[in-house]
Short mmCIF file of C-alpha atoms in Angstrom, two decimals:
data_model
loop_
_atom_site.label_atom_id
_atom_site.label_comp_id
_atom_site.label_asym_id
_atom_site.label_seq_id
_atom_site.Cartn_x
_atom_site.Cartn_y
_atom_site.Cartn_z
CA MET A 1 -85.60 -169.98 35.51
CA TRP A 2 -83.35 -172.57 33.90
CA ASN A 3 -82.12 -171.52 30.45
CA HIS A 4 -79.44 -172.55 28.00
CA THR A 5 -76.68 -169.97 27.84
CA MET A 6 -75.56 -169.43 24.22
CA PHE A 7 -72.22 -167.85 23.35
CA GLY A 8 -69.29 -168.05 21.00
CA PRO A 9 -66.38 -166.22 19.45
CA ALA A 10 -67.21 -164.22 16.31
CA TYR A 11 -64.61 -163.90 13.58
CA GLU A 12 -64.34 -162.38 10.13
CA VAL A 13 -64.67 -164.82 7.22
CA ASN A 14 -63.75 -164.43 3.57
CA MET A 15 -67.04 -165.68 2.12
CA ASP A 16 -70.63 -164.55 1.97
CA SER A 17 -72.55 -165.00 5.18
CA LEU A 18 -76.00 -163.93 6.28
CA ASP A 19 -74.44 -160.54 7.07
CA ARG A 20 -74.33 -159.79 3.34
CA VAL A 21 -78.05 -160.46 2.94
CA LEU A 22 -78.90 -158.31 5.95
CA HIS A 23 -76.77 -155.33 4.90
CA ASP A 24 -77.04 -155.24 1.10
CA PRO A 25 -80.53 -154.23 -0.10
CA LEU A 26 -79.97 -155.72 -3.57
CA VAL A 27 -78.86 -159.06 -2.17
CA LEU A 28 -81.79 -159.02 0.26
CA ALA A 29 -84.25 -158.27 -2.57
CA LYS A 30 -82.91 -161.20 -4.62
CA ALA A 31 -83.01 -163.48 -1.58
CA LEU A 32 -86.64 -162.50 -0.88
CA THR A 33 -87.56 -163.08 -4.54
CA ASP A 34 -85.84 -166.49 -4.61
CA ASP A 35 -87.55 -167.49 -1.37
CA THR A 36 -91.06 -166.38 -2.31
CA THR A 37 -91.08 -167.41 -5.98
CA LYS A 38 -88.91 -170.52 -6.04
CA ALA A 39 -88.66 -171.58 -2.37
CA GLU A 40 -84.88 -171.59 -2.64
CA GLY A 41 -81.91 -169.58 -1.50
CA VAL A 42 -80.38 -168.40 1.74
CA LEU A 43 -83.71 -167.41 3.36
CA THR A 44 -85.05 -170.96 3.13
CA SER A 45 -82.53 -171.92 5.80
CA ASN A 46 -83.15 -171.58 9.51
CA VAL A 47 -79.47 -170.50 9.73
CA ALA A 48 -78.62 -173.25 12.21
CA GLU A 49 -77.50 -175.84 9.68
CA PHE A 50 -75.49 -177.93 12.10
CA ILE A 51 -76.41 -178.50 15.73
CA GLY A 52 -75.03 -181.15 18.02
CA TRP A 53 -75.45 -182.11 21.65
CA GLU A 54 -72.55 -183.58 23.58
CA ARG A 55 -70.84 -183.99 26.90
CA LEU A 56 -67.66 -181.97 27.31
CA PRO A 57 -64.87 -184.04 25.68
CA ASP A 58 -62.50 -185.74 28.12
CA LYS A 59 -59.49 -183.67 27.08
CA TYR A 60 -61.35 -180.51 28.19
CA ARG A 61 -63.12 -182.20 31.12
CA ALA A 62 -59.69 -182.71 32.67
CA ASN A 63 -59.57 -178.92 33.24
CA LEU A 64 -62.76 -178.89 35.34
CA SER A 65 -62.53 -178.50 39.09
CA GLU A 66 -63.50 -181.42 41.30
CA SER A 67 -66.57 -179.52 42.52
CA THR A 68 -67.72 -178.95 38.92
CA VAL A 69 -67.29 -182.63 38.06
CA GLU A 70 -69.33 -183.53 41.15
CA ALA A 71 -72.03 -180.96 40.32
CA LEU A 72 -72.36 -182.32 36.77
CA LYS A 73 -72.93 -185.81 38.18
CA THR A 74 -76.38 -184.59 39.28
CA PHE A 75 -77.47 -184.95 35.64
CA PRO A 76 -78.16 -188.38 34.10
CA ASP A 77 -75.20 -190.08 32.38
CA ASP A 78 -76.76 -189.57 28.94
CA TRP A 79 -77.64 -185.88 29.51
CA PRO A 80 -75.66 -183.60 27.17
CA GLU A 81 -73.84 -180.69 28.75
CA LEU A 82 -73.26 -178.63 25.61
CA ILE A 83 -74.94 -177.70 22.37
CA SER A 84 -72.88 -176.52 19.44
CA GLY A 85 -73.73 -175.13 16.04
CA ASN A 86 -72.79 -172.52 13.49
CA GLY A 87 -74.10 -169.00 13.04
CA HIS A 88 -73.50 -165.40 14.11
CA VAL A 89 -74.27 -164.90 17.77
CA GLY A 90 -75.10 -161.52 19.19
CA SER A 91 -78.08 -160.62 21.30
CA PHE A 92 -80.93 -162.99 20.59
CA SER A 93 -83.49 -160.27 21.32
CA LEU A 94 -83.38 -158.92 17.73
CA PRO A 95 -80.72 -160.98 15.93
CA VAL A 96 -81.47 -159.64 12.45
CA LEU A 97 -81.07 -156.03 13.57
CA GLN A 98 -78.03 -156.63 15.77
CA GLN A 99 -75.53 -157.83 13.19
CA PRO A 100 -72.12 -156.14 12.81
CA LEU A 101 -72.34 -152.96 10.72
CA SER A 102 -68.77 -153.02 9.37
CA GLY A 103 -69.80 -154.41 5.98
CA LYS A 104 -67.60 -157.44 6.58
CA GLN A 105 -68.77 -161.05 6.79
CA TYR A 106 -68.72 -162.85 10.13
CA ALA A 107 -69.33 -166.27 11.59
CA THR A 108 -69.54 -167.56 15.14
CA THR A 109 -68.72 -170.98 16.45
CA LEU A 110 -71.82 -171.33 18.58
CA GLY A 111 -71.69 -172.97 21.97
CA GLY A 112 -74.28 -173.41 24.66
CA ILE A 113 -74.68 -175.06 28.03
CA THR A 114 -77.49 -177.62 28.20
CA ALA A 115 -76.72 -178.72 31.75
CA PRO A 116 -76.60 -175.35 33.51
CA LEU A 117 -76.38 -175.21 37.27
CA SER A 118 -77.10 -171.46 37.45
CA ARG A 119 -80.72 -170.59 38.16
CA GLY A 120 -82.41 -167.30 37.45
CA ASN A 121 -85.81 -165.99 38.42
CA VAL A 122 -88.71 -163.86 37.28
CA SER A 123 -90.28 -161.32 39.62
CA ILE A 124 -93.43 -159.28 39.25
CA SER A 125 -92.54 -155.59 39.17
CA SER A 126 -96.00 -154.17 39.87
CA SER A 127 -99.69 -155.02 39.97
CA SER A 128 -100.14 -153.68 36.41
CA THR A 129 -100.05 -156.22 33.58
CA SER A 130 -98.66 -153.43 31.38
CA ASP A 131 -95.39 -153.50 33.33
CA LEU A 132 -92.85 -156.08 32.26
CA PRO A 133 -91.61 -158.57 34.84
CA LEU A 134 -88.08 -158.34 36.21
CA LEU A 135 -85.84 -161.01 34.70
CA ASN A 136 -82.69 -162.23 36.38
CA THR A 137 -81.12 -164.78 34.02
CA ALA A 138 -78.20 -165.47 36.39
CA TRP A 139 -76.31 -166.85 33.39
CA LEU A 140 -72.87 -168.18 34.26
CA SER A 141 -73.32 -167.30 37.93
CA ARG A 142 -72.12 -170.74 39.05
CA PRO A 143 -68.42 -171.63 38.64
CA ALA A 144 -69.36 -174.94 37.00
CA ASP A 145 -71.18 -173.11 34.20
CA GLN A 146 -68.22 -170.78 33.74
CA GLN A 147 -65.89 -173.76 33.44
CA LEU A 148 -68.18 -175.50 30.93
CA ALA A 149 -68.33 -172.32 28.83
CA ILE A 150 -64.55 -172.05 28.77
CA GLY A 151 -64.29 -175.72 27.84
CA ALA A 152 -66.93 -175.43 25.11
CA VAL A 153 -65.08 -172.81 23.08
CA PRO A 154 -62.08 -175.00 22.17
CA ALA A 155 -64.41 -178.00 21.87
CA ASP A 156 -66.32 -176.21 19.09
CA ALA A 157 -63.34 -174.55 17.39
#
């Protein structure tokens, strides 16, 4: 299993964010009405307004270990190592239901590794198709991925 690892620091903002729509029934009702009757408003967005792919900038690459630099050379020269974007990041399993419940507005500077060296796996847990498989994401299990993640946060900030 070879997945992008998404992460980022969340911080309080002094403006409306998607949190307001998700936690205020009146705002949600208006947003649903605007979306369904006029095809406009906050719900017409996929939330990820800005996404970019890049290699870790040189000023942060200088902090990588020699072994990480060598490991990243296994990818083609034009292969991006990071993806960045805006949005609140929590668990991606149910993002709408896993927003902060403080009533405040939040944003996250999203980062992700597009050249991960960590590899996970999927195992069958039983002979029954009703039983879910066992997932081992192994996210950030390789030092190179950990170093890229650390470098990505200031690169996106």
